[in-house]
PDB file of C-alpha atoms in Angstrom:
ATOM      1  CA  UNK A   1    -136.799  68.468 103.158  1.00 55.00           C
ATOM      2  CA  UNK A   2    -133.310  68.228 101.660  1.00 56.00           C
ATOM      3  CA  UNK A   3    -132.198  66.126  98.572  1.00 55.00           C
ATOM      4  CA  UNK A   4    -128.932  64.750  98.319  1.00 54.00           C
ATOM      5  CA  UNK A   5    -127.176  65.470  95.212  1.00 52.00           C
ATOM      6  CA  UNK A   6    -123.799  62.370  94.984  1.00 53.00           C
ATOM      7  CA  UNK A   7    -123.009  59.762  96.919  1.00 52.00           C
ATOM      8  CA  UNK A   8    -121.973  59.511 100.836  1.00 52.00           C
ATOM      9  CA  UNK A   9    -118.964  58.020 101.178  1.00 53.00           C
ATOM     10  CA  UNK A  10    -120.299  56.162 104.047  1.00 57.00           C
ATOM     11  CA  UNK A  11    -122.655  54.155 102.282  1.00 59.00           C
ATOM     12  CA  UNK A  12    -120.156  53.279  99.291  1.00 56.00           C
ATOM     13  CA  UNK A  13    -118.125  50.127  99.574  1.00 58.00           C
ATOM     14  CA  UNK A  14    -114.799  50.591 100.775  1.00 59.00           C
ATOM     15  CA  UNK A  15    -112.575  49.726  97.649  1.00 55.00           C
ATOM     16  CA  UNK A  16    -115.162  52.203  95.498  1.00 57.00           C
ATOM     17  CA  UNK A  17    -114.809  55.211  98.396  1.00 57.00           C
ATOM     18  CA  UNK A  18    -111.184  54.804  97.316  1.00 68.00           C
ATOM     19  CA  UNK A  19    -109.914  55.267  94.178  1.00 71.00           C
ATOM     20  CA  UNK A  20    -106.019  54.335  94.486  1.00 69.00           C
ATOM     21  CA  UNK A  21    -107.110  51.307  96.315  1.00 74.00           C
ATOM     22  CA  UNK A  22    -109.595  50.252  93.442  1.00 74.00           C
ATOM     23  CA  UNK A  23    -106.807  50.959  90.976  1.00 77.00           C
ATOM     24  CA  UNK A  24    -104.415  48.602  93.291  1.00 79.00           C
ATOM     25  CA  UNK A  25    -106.947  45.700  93.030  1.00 83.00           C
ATOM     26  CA  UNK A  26    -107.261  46.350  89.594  1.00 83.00           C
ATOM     27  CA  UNK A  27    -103.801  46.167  88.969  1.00 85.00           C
ATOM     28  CA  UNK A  28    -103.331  43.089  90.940  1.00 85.00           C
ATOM     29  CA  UNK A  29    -106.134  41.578  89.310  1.00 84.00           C
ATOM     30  CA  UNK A  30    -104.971  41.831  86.143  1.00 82.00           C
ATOM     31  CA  UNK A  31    -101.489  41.182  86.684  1.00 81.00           C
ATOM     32  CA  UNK A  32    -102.435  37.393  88.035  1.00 83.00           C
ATOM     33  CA  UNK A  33    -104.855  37.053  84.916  1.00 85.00           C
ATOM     34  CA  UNK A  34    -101.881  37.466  82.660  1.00 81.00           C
ATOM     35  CA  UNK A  35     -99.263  35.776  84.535  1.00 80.00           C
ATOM     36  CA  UNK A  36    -102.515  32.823  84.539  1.00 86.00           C
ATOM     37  CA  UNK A  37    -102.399  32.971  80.841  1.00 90.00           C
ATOM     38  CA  UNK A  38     -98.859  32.992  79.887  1.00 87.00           C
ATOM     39  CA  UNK A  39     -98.900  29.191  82.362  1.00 90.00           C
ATOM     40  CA  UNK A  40    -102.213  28.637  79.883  1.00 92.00           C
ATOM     41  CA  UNK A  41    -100.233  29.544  76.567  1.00 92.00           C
ATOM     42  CA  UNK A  42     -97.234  27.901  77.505  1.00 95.00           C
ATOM     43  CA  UNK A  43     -99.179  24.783  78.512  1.00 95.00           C
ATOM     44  CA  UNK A  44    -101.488  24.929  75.065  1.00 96.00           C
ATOM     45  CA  UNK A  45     -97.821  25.505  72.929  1.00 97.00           C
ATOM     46  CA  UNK A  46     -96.689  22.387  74.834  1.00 98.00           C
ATOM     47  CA  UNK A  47     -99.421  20.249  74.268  1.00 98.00           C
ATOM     48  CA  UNK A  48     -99.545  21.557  70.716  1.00 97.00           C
ATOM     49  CA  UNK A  49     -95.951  20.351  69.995  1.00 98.00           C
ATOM     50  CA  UNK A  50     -96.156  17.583  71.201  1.00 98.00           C
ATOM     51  CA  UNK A  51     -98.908  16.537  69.224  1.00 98.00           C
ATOM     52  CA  UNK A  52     -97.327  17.487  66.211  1.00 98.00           C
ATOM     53  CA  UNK A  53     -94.513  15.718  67.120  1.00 97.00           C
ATOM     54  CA  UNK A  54     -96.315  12.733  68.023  1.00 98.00           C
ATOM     55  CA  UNK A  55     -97.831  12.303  64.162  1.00 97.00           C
ATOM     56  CA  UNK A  56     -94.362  12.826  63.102  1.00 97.00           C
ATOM     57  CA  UNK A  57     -93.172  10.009  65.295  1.00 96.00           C
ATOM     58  CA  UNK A  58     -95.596   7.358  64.469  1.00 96.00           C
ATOM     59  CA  UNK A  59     -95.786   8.406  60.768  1.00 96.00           C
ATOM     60  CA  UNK A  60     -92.164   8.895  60.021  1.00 95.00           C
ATOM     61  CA  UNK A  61     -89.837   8.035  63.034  1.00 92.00           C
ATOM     62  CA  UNK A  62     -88.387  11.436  62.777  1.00 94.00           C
ATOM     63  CA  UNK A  63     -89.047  14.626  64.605  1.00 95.00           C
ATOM     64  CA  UNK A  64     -88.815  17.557  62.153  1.00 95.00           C
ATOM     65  CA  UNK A  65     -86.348  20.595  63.720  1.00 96.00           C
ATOM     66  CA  UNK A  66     -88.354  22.887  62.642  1.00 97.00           C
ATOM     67  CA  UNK A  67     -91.139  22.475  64.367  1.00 97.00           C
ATOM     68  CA  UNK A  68     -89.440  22.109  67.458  1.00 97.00           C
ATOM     69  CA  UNK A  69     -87.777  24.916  67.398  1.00 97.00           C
ATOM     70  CA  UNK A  70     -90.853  26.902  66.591  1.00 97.00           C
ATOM     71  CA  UNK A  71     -92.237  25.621  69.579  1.00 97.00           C
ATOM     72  CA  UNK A  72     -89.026  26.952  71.515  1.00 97.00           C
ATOM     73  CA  UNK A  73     -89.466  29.957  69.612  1.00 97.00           C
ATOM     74  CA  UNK A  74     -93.367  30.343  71.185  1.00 96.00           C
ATOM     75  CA  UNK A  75     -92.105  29.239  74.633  1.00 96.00           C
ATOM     76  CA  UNK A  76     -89.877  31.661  74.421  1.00 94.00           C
ATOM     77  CA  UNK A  77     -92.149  34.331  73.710  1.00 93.00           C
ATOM     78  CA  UNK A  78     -94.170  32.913  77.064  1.00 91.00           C
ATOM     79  CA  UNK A  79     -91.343  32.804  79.280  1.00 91.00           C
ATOM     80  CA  UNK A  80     -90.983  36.787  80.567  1.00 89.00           C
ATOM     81  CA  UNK A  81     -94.909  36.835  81.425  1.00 87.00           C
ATOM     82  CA  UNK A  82     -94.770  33.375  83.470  1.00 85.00           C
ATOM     83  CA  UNK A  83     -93.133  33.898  86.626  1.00 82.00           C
ATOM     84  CA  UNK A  84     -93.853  30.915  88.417  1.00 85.00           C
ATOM     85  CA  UNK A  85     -90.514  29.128  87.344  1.00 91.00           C
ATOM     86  CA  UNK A  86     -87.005  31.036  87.592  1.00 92.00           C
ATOM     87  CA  UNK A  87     -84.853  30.605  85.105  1.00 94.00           C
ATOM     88  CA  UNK A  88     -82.796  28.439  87.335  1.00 96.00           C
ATOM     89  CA  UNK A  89     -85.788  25.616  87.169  1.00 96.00           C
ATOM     90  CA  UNK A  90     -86.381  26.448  83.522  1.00 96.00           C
ATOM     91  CA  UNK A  91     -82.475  25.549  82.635  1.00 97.00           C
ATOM     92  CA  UNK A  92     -82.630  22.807  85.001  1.00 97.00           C
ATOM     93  CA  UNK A  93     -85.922  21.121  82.956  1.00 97.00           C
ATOM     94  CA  UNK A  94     -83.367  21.686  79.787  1.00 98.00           C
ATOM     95  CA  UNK A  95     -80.592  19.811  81.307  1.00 98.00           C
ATOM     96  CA  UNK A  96     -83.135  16.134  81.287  1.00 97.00           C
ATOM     97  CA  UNK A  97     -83.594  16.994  77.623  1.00 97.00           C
ATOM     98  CA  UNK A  98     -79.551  17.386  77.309  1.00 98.00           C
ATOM     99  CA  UNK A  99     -79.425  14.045  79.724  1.00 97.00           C
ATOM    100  CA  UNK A 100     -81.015  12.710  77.141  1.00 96.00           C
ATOM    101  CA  UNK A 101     -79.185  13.170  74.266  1.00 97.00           C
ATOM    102  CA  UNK A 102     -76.277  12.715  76.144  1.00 96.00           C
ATOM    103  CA  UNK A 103     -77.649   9.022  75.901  1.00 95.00           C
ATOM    104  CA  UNK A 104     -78.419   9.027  72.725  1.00 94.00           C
ATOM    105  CA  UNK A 105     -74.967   9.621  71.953  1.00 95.00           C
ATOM    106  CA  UNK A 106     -73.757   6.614  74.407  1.00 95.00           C
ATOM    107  CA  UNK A 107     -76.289   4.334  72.614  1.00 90.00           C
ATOM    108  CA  UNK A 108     -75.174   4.989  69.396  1.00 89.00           C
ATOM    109  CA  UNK A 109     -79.068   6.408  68.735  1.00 85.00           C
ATOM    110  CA  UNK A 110     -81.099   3.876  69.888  1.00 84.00           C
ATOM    111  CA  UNK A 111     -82.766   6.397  71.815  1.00 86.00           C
ATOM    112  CA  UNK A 112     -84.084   9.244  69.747  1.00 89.00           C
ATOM    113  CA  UNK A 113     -82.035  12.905  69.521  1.00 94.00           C
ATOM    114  CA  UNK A 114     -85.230  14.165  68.760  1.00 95.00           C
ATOM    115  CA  UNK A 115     -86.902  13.064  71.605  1.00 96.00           C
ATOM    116  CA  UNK A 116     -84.133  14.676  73.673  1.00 97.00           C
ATOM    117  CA  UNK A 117     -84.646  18.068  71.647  1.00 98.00           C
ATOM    118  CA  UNK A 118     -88.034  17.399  72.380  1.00 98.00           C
ATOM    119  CA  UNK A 119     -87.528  17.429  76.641  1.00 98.00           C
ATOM    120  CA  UNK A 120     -84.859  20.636  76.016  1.00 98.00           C
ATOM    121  CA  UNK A 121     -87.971  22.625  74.977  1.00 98.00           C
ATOM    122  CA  UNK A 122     -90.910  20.860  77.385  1.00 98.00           C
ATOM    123  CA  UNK A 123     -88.006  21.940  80.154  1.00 98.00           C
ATOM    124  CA  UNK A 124     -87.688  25.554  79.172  1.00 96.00           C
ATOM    125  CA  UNK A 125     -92.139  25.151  79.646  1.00 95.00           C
ATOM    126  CA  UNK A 126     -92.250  23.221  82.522  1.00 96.00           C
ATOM    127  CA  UNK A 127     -89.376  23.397  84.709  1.00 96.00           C
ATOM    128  CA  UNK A 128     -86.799  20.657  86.083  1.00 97.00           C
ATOM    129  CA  UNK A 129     -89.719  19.125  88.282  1.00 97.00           C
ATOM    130  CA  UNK A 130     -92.471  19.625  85.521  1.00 96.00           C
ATOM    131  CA  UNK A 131     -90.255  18.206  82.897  1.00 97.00           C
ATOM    132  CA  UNK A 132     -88.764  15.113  85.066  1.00 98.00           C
ATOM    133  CA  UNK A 133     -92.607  14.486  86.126  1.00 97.00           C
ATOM    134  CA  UNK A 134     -93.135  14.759  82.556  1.00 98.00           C
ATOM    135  CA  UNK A 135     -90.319  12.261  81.455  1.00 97.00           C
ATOM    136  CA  UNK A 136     -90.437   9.537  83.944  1.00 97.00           C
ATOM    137  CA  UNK A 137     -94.252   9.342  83.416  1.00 97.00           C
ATOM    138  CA  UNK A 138     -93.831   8.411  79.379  1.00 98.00           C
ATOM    139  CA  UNK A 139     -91.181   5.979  80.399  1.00 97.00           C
ATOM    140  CA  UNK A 140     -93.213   4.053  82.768  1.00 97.00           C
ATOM    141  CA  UNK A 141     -95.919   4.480  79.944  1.00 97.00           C
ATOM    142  CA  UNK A 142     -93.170   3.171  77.461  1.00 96.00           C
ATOM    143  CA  UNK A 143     -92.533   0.388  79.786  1.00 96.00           C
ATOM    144  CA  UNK A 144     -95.554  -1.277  80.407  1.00 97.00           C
ATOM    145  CA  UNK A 145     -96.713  -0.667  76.446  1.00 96.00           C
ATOM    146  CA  UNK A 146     -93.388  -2.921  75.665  1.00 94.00           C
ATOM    147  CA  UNK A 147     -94.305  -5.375  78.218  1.00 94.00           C
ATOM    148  CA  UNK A 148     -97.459  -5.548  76.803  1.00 95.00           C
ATOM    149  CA  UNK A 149     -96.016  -6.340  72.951  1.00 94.00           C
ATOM    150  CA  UNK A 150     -93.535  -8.788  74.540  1.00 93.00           C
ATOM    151  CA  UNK A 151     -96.125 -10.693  75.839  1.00 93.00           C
ATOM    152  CA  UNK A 152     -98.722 -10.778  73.266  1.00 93.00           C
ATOM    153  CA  UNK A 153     -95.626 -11.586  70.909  1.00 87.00           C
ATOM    154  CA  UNK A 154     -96.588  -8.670  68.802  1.00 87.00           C
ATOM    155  CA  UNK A 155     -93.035  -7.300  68.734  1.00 86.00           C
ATOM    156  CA  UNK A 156     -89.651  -8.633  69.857  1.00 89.00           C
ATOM    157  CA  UNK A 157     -86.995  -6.775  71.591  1.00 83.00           C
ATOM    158  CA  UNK A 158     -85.007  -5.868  68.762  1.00 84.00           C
ATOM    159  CA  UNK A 159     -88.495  -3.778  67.774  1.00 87.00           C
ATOM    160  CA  UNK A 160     -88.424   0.218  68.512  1.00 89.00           C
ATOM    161  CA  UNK A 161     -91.642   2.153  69.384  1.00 93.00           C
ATOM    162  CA  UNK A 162     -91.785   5.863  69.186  1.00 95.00           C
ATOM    163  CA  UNK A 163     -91.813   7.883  72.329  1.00 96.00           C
ATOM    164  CA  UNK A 164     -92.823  11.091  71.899  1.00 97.00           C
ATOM    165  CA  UNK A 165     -96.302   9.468  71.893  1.00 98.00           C
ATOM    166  CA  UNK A 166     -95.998   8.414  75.349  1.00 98.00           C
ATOM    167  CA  UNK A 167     -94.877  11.943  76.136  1.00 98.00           C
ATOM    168  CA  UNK A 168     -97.888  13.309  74.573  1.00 98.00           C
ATOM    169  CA  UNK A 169     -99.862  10.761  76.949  1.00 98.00           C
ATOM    170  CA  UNK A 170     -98.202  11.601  79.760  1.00 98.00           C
ATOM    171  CA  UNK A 171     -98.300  15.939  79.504  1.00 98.00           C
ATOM    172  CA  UNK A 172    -102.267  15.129  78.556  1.00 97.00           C
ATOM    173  CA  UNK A 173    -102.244  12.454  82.399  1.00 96.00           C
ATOM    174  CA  UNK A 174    -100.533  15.708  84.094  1.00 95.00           C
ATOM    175  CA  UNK A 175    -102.729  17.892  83.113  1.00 94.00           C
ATOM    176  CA  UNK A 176    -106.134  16.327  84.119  1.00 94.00           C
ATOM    177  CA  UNK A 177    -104.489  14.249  87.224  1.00 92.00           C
ATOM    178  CA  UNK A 178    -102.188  16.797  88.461  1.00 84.00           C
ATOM    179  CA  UNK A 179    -101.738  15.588  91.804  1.00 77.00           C
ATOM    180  CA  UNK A 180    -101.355  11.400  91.782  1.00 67.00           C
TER     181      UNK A 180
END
């Protein structure tokens, strides 16, 4: 009789009978769970500020800079482990936020700078697409909320309504509806 002392390679899986191809999976493996949780961070920092910025909004009308460009700051930190956008699509995202202080400007302010710092720094997160999804979302959002006060007479048109609420509504729609 004669005992065995090991394994045979034959009756190991394949990726164990080979190390370098274990260590490939491995690698790969691990490469996709941290390019997964730089989207996750990025998506939690978002949601984050613009909560924050949403009390702000409602309480006080006013966005505080500093908190929006910590959340830059943390994006920032993000952006070299995501690689799903280039940074093509992440300057496009900042150009809506420019867009719209670009109108805020035209309008003498009747549309929030802050808001449009807000979209510079949800576009360096999400992208042109992500961040137009993002923006024409909270406007329809905005929209049908006016409508709403107009015709229960609860404001007039004259009467503003913070946004960044609506933004916060509409990341939080994305998120669990991401394909409607």
């Amino acid at each position: 009789m004669e005992i065995k002392v090991g394994y045979d390679s034959n009756s190991l899986p394949s990726y164990l009978a080979d190390p370098l191809q274990m260590m490939w999976k491995l690698r790969i493996f691990l490469t996709e769970m941290r390019l997964k949780m730089a989207e996750t961070g990025m998506k939690i920092i978002i949601g984050v500020l613009l909560l924050l910025c949403s009390i702000q909004d409602v309480r006080r009308k006013k966005l505080s800079l500093w908190v929006i460009l910590t959340g830059a700051v943390l994006i920032g930190i993000c952006m070299p482990f995501s690689t799903s956008l280039s940074l093509l699509d992440r300057f496009g995202g900042v150009i809506v936020g420019v867009g719209v202080i670009g109108i805020s400007l035209l309008t003498g302010g009747k549309i929030g700078m802050g808001d449009g710092l807000l979209l510079c720094v949800t576009g360096i997160g999400l992208g042109f697409w992500g961040n137009m999804e993002l923006f024409a979302a909270a406007l329809a959002a905005a929209a049908v909320v006016s409508i709403l006060l107009l015709v229960f007479r609860l404001a007039n048109r004259k009467k503003s309504i913070p946004f960044v609420p609506f933004l916060l509504f509409s990341f939080l729609s994305i998120l669990v509806f991401p394909r409607l």
